[in-house]
CSV table of C-alpha atoms and ligand atoms in Angstrom, one decimal:
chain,number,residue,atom,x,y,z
A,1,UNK,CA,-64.3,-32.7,24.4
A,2,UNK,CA,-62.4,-30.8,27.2
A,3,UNK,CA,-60.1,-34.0,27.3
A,4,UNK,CA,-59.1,-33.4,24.1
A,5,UNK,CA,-58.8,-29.9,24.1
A,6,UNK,CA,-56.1,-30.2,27.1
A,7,UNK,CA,-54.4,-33.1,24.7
A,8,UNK,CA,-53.6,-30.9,22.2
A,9,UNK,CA,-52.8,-27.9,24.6
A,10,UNK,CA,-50.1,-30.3,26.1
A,11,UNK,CA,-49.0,-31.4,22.3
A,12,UNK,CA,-48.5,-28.0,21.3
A,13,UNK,CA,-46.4,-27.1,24.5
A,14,UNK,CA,-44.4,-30.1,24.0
A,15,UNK,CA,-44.0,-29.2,20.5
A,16,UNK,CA,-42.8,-25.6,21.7
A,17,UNK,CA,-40.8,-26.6,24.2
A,18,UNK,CA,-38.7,-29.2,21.3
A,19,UNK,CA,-38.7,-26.5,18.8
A,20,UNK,CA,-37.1,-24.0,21.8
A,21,UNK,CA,-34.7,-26.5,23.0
A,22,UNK,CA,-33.6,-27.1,18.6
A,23,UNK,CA,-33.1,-23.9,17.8
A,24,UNK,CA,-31.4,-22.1,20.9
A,25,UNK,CA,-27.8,-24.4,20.6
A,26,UNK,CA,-28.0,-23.4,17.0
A,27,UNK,CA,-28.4,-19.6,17.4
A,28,UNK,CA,-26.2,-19.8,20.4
A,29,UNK,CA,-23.0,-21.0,18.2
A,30,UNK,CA,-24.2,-18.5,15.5
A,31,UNK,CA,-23.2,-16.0,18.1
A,32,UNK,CA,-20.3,-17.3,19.5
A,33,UNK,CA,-18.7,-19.3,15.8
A,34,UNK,CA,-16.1,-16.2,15.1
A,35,UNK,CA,-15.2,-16.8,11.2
A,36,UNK,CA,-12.0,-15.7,9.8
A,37,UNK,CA,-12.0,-11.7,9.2
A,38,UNK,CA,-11.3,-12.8,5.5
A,39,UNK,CA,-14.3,-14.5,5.4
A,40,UNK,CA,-17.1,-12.0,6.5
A,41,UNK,CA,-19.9,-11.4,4.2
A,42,UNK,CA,-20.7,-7.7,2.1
A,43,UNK,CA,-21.9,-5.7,4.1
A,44,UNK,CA,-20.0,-6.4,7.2
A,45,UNK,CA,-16.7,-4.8,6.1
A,46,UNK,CA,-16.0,-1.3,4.4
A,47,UNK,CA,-12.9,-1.6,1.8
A,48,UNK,CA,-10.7,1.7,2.1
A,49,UNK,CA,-10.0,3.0,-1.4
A,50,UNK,CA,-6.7,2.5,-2.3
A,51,UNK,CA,-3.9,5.4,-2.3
A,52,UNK,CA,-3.2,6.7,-5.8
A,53,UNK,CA,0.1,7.9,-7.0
A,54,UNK,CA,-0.2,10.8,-8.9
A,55,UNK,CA,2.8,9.9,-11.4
A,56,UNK,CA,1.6,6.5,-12.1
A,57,UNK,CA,-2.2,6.9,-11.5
A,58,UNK,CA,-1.8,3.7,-9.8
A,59,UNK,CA,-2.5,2.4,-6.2
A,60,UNK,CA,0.9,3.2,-4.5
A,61,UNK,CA,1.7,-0.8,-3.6
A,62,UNK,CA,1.0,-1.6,-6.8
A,63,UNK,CA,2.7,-5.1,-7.8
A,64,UNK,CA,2.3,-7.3,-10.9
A,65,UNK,CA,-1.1,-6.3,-11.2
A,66,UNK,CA,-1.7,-6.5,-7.9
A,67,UNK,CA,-2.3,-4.4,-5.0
A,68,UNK,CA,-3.6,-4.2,-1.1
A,69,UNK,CA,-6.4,-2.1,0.6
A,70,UNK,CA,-7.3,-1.9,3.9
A,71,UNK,CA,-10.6,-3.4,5.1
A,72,UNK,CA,-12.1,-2.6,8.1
A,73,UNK,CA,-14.9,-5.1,10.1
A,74,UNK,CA,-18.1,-2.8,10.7
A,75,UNK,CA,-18.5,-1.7,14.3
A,76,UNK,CA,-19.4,-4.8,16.8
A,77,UNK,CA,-18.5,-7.4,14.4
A,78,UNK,CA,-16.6,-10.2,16.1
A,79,UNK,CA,-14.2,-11.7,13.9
A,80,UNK,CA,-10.5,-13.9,13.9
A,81,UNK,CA,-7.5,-12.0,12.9
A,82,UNK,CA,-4.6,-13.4,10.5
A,83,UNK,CA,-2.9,-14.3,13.7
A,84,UNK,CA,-5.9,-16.1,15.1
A,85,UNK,CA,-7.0,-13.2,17.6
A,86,UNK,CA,-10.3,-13.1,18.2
A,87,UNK,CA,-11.1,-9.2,18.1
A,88,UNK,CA,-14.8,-7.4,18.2
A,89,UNK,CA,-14.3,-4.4,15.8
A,90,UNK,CA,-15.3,-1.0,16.5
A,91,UNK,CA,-15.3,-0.3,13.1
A,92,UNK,CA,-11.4,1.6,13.2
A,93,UNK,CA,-9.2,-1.3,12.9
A,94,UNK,CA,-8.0,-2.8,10.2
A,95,UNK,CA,-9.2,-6.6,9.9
A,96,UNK,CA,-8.1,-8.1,6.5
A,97,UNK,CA,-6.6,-6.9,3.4
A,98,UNK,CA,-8.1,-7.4,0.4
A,99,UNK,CA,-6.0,-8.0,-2.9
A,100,UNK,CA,-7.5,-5.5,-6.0
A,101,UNK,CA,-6.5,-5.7,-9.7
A,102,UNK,CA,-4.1,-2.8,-10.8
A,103,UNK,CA,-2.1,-2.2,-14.2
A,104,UNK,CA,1.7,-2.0,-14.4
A,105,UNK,CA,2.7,1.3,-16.0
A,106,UNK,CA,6.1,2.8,-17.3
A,107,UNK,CA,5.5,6.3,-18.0
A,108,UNK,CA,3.5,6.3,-21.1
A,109,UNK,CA,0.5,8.4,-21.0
A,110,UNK,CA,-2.8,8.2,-22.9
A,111,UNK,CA,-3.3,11.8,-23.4
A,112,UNK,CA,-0.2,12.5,-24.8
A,113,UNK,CA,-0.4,9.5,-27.4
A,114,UNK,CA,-3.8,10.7,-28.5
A,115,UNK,CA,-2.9,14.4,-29.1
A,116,UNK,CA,0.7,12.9,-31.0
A,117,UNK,CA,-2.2,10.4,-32.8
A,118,UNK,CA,-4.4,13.3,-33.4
A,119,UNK,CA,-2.2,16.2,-34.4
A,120,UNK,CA,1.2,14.5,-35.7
A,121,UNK,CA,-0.1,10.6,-36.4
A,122,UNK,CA,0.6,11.5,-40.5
A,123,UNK,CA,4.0,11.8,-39.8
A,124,UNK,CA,4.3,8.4,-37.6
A,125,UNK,CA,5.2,10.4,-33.8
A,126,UNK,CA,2.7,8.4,-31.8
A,127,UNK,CA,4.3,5.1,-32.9
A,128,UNK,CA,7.3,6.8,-32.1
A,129,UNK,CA,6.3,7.5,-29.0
A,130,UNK,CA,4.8,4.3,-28.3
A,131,UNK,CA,8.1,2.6,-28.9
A,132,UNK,CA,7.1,1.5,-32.4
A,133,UNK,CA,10.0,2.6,-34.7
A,134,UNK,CA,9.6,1.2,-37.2
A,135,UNK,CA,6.5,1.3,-37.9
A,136,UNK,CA,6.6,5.4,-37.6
A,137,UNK,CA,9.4,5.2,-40.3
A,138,UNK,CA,7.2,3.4,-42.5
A,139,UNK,CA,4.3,6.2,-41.4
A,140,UNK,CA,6.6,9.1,-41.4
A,141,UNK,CA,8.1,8.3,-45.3
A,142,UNK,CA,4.9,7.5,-46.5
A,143,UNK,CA,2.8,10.6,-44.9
A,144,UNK,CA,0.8,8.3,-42.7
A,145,UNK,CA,0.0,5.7,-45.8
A,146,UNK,CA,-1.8,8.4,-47.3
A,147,UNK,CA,-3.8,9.0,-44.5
A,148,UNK,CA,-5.7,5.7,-44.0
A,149,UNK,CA,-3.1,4.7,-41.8
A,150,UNK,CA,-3.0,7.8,-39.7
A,151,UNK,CA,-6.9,7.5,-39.2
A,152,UNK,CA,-6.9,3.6,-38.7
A,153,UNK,CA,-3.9,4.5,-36.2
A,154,UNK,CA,-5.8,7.0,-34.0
A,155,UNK,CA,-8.8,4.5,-33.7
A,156,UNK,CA,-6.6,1.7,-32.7
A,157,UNK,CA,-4.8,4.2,-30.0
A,158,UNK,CA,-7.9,6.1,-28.8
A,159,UNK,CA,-9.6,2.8,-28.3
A,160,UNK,CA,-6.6,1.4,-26.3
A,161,UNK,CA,-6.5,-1.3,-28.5
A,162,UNK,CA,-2.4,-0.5,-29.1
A,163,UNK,CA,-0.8,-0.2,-26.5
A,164,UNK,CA,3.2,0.8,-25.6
A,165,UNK,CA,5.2,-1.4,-27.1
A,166,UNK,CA,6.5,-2.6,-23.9
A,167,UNK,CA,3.2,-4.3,-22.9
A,168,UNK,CA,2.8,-1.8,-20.1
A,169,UNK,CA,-0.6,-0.3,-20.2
A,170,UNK,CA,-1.1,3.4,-20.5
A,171,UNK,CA,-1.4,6.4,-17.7
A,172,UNK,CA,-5.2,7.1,-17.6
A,173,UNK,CA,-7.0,9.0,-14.7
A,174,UNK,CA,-7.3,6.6,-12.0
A,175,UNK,CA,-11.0,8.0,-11.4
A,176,UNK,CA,-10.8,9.0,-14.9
A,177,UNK,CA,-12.2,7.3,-18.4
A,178,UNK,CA,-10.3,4.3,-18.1
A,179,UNK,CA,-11.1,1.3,-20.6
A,180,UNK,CA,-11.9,-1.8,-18.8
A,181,UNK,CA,-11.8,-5.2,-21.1
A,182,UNK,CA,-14.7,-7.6,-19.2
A,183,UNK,CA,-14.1,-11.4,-19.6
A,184,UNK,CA,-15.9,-14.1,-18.0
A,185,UNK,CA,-14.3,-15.5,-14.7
A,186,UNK,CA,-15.7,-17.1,-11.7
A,187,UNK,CA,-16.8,-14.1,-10.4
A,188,UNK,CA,-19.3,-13.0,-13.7
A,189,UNK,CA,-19.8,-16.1,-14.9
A,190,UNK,CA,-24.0,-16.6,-15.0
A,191,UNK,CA,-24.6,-20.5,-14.1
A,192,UNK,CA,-27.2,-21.7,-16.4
A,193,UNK,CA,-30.4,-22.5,-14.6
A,194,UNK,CA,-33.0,-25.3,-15.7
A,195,UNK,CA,-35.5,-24.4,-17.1
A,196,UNK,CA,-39.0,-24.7,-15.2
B,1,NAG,C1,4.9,7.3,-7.7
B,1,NAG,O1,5.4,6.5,-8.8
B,1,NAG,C2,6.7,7.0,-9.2
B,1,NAG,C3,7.0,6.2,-10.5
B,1,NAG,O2,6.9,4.8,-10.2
B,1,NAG,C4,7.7,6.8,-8.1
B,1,NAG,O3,9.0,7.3,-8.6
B,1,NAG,C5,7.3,7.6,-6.9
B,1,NAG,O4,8.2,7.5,-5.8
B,1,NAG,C6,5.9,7.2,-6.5
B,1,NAG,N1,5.4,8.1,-5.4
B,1,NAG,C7,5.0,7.7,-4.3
B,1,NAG,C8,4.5,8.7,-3.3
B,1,NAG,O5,4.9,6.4,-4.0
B,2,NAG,C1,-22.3,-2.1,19.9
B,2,NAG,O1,-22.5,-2.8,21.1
B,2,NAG,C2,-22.6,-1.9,22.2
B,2,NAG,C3,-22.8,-2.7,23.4
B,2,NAG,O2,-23.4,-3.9,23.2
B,2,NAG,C4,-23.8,-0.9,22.0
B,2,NAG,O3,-23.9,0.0,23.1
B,2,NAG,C5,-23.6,-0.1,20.7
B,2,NAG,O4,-24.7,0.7,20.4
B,2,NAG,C6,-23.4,-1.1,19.5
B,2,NAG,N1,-23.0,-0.3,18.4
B,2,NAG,C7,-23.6,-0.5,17.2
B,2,NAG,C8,-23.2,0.4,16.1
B,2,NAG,O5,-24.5,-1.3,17.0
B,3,NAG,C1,-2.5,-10.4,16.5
B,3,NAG,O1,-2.4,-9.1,15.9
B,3,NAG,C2,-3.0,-8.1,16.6
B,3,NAG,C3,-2.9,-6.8,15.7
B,3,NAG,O2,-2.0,-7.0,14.7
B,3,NAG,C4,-2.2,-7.9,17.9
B,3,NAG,O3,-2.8,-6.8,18.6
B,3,NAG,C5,-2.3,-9.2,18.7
B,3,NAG,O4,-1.6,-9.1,19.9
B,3,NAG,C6,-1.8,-10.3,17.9
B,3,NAG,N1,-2.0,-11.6,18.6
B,3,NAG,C7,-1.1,-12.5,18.7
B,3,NAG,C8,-1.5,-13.7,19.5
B,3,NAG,O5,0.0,-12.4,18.2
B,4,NAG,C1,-2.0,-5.6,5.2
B,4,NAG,O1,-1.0,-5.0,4.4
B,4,NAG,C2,0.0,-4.3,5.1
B,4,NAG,C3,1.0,-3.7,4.0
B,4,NAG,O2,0.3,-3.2,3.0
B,4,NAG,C4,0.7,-5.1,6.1
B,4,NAG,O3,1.7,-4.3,6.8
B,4,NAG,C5,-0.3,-5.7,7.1
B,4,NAG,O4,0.4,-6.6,7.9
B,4,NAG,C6,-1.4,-6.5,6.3
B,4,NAG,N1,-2.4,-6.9,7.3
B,4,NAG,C7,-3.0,-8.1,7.2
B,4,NAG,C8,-4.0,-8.3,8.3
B,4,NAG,O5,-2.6,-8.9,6.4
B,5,NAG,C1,-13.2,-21.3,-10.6
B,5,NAG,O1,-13.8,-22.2,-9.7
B,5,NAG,C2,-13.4,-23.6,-9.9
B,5,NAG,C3,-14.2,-24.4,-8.8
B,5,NAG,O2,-15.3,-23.7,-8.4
B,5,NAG,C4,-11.9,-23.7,-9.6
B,5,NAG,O3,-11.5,-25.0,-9.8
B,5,NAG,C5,-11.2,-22.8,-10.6
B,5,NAG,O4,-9.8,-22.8,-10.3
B,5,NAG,C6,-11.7,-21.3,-10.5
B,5,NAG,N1,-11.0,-20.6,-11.5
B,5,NAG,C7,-10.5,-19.4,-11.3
B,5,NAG,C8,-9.9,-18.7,-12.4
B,5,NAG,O5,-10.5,-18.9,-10.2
């Protein structure tokens, strides 16, 4: 009885002692395996908000849709720079930038083609405005088609459906009511999961 007692006593330290010497490499090079700043996980990072232009409404680097904030590593994560420094944030520096979706804009504002929709749409001045000529003509001679057009008009402008004619998109509020069209993409996209 007592033989076997101390058998298993020895299994089990045995046992310990493999299960110690397994996992320690592993956390080890989870301590010391620096990823790429880029690569750290939500959470581990805080994204500056981006600086708006008042005129525009837009971050100030804004470029073909695109634009950069500033992300900075949360305070003792060790991470590898662009340049392949390894650095241990104190949670000031800027580690990575981060590319965020912006609109390009030229000047025309939503407010202003709204009111013109709202107050002067019968005789054609937000297609006017919106670079739509003819169109406001063809709304201006025939007193907004009789006012079906002016009303079908303000519902396609208030619900940003038309646009400038330039394919810019409008000025709205940057923290403001903006319209945001949602499509499926890698990032929404809900992966179908069998069935149990
Ligand atoms: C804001 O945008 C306008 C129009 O693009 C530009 O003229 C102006 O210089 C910008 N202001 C700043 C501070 O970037
Ligand atoms: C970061 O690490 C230092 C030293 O290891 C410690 O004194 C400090 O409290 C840590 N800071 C945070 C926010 O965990
Ligand atoms: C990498 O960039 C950081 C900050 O931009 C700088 O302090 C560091 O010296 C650079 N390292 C190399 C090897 O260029
Ligand atoms: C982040 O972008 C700024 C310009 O917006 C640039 O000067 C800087 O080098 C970039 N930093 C990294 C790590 O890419
Ligand atoms: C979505 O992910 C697949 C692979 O996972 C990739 O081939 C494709 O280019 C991605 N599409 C977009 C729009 O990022």
């Amino acid at each position: 009885m007592a033989a076997s007692l101390r058998r298993l006593l020895c299994l089990r330290s045995a046992l310990l002692l493999l299960l110690f010497l397994c996992a320690s490499p592993l956390t080890r090079t989870g301590a010391e395996d620096s990823e790429d700043c880029g690569d750290l996980r939500l959470g581990q990072y805080l994204c500056k908000d981006p600086k708006i232009n008042e005129t525009t409404q837009e971050p100030e680097n804004c470029r073909d849709g695109k634009a950069s904030v500033d992300c900075l590593p949360a305070p003792n994560v060790t991470c590898r720079l662009a340049n392949g420094t390894e650095v241990r944030f104190s949670g000031e520096e800027v580690g990575f930038n981060r590319t965020i979706a912006c609109r390009n804009v030229t000047g025309y504002s939503y407010k202003v083609a709204v009111a013109l929709s709202l107050f002067l749409g019968w005789l054609g001045a937000d297609r006017f405005y919106l670079g739509y000529p003819a169109l406001g003509l063809l709304k201006f001679c025939t007193v907004g088609f009789c006012g079906i057009g002016t009303l079908v008009d303000f519902i396609l402008i208030a619900m940003q459906i038309v646009g400038p004619a330039d394919g810019s998109s409008y000025i709205v509020d940057y923290y403001g009511a903006r319209l945001t069209r949602l499509s499926i993409n890698n990032e929404t996209f809900r992966k179908p999961h069998l069935s149990l």
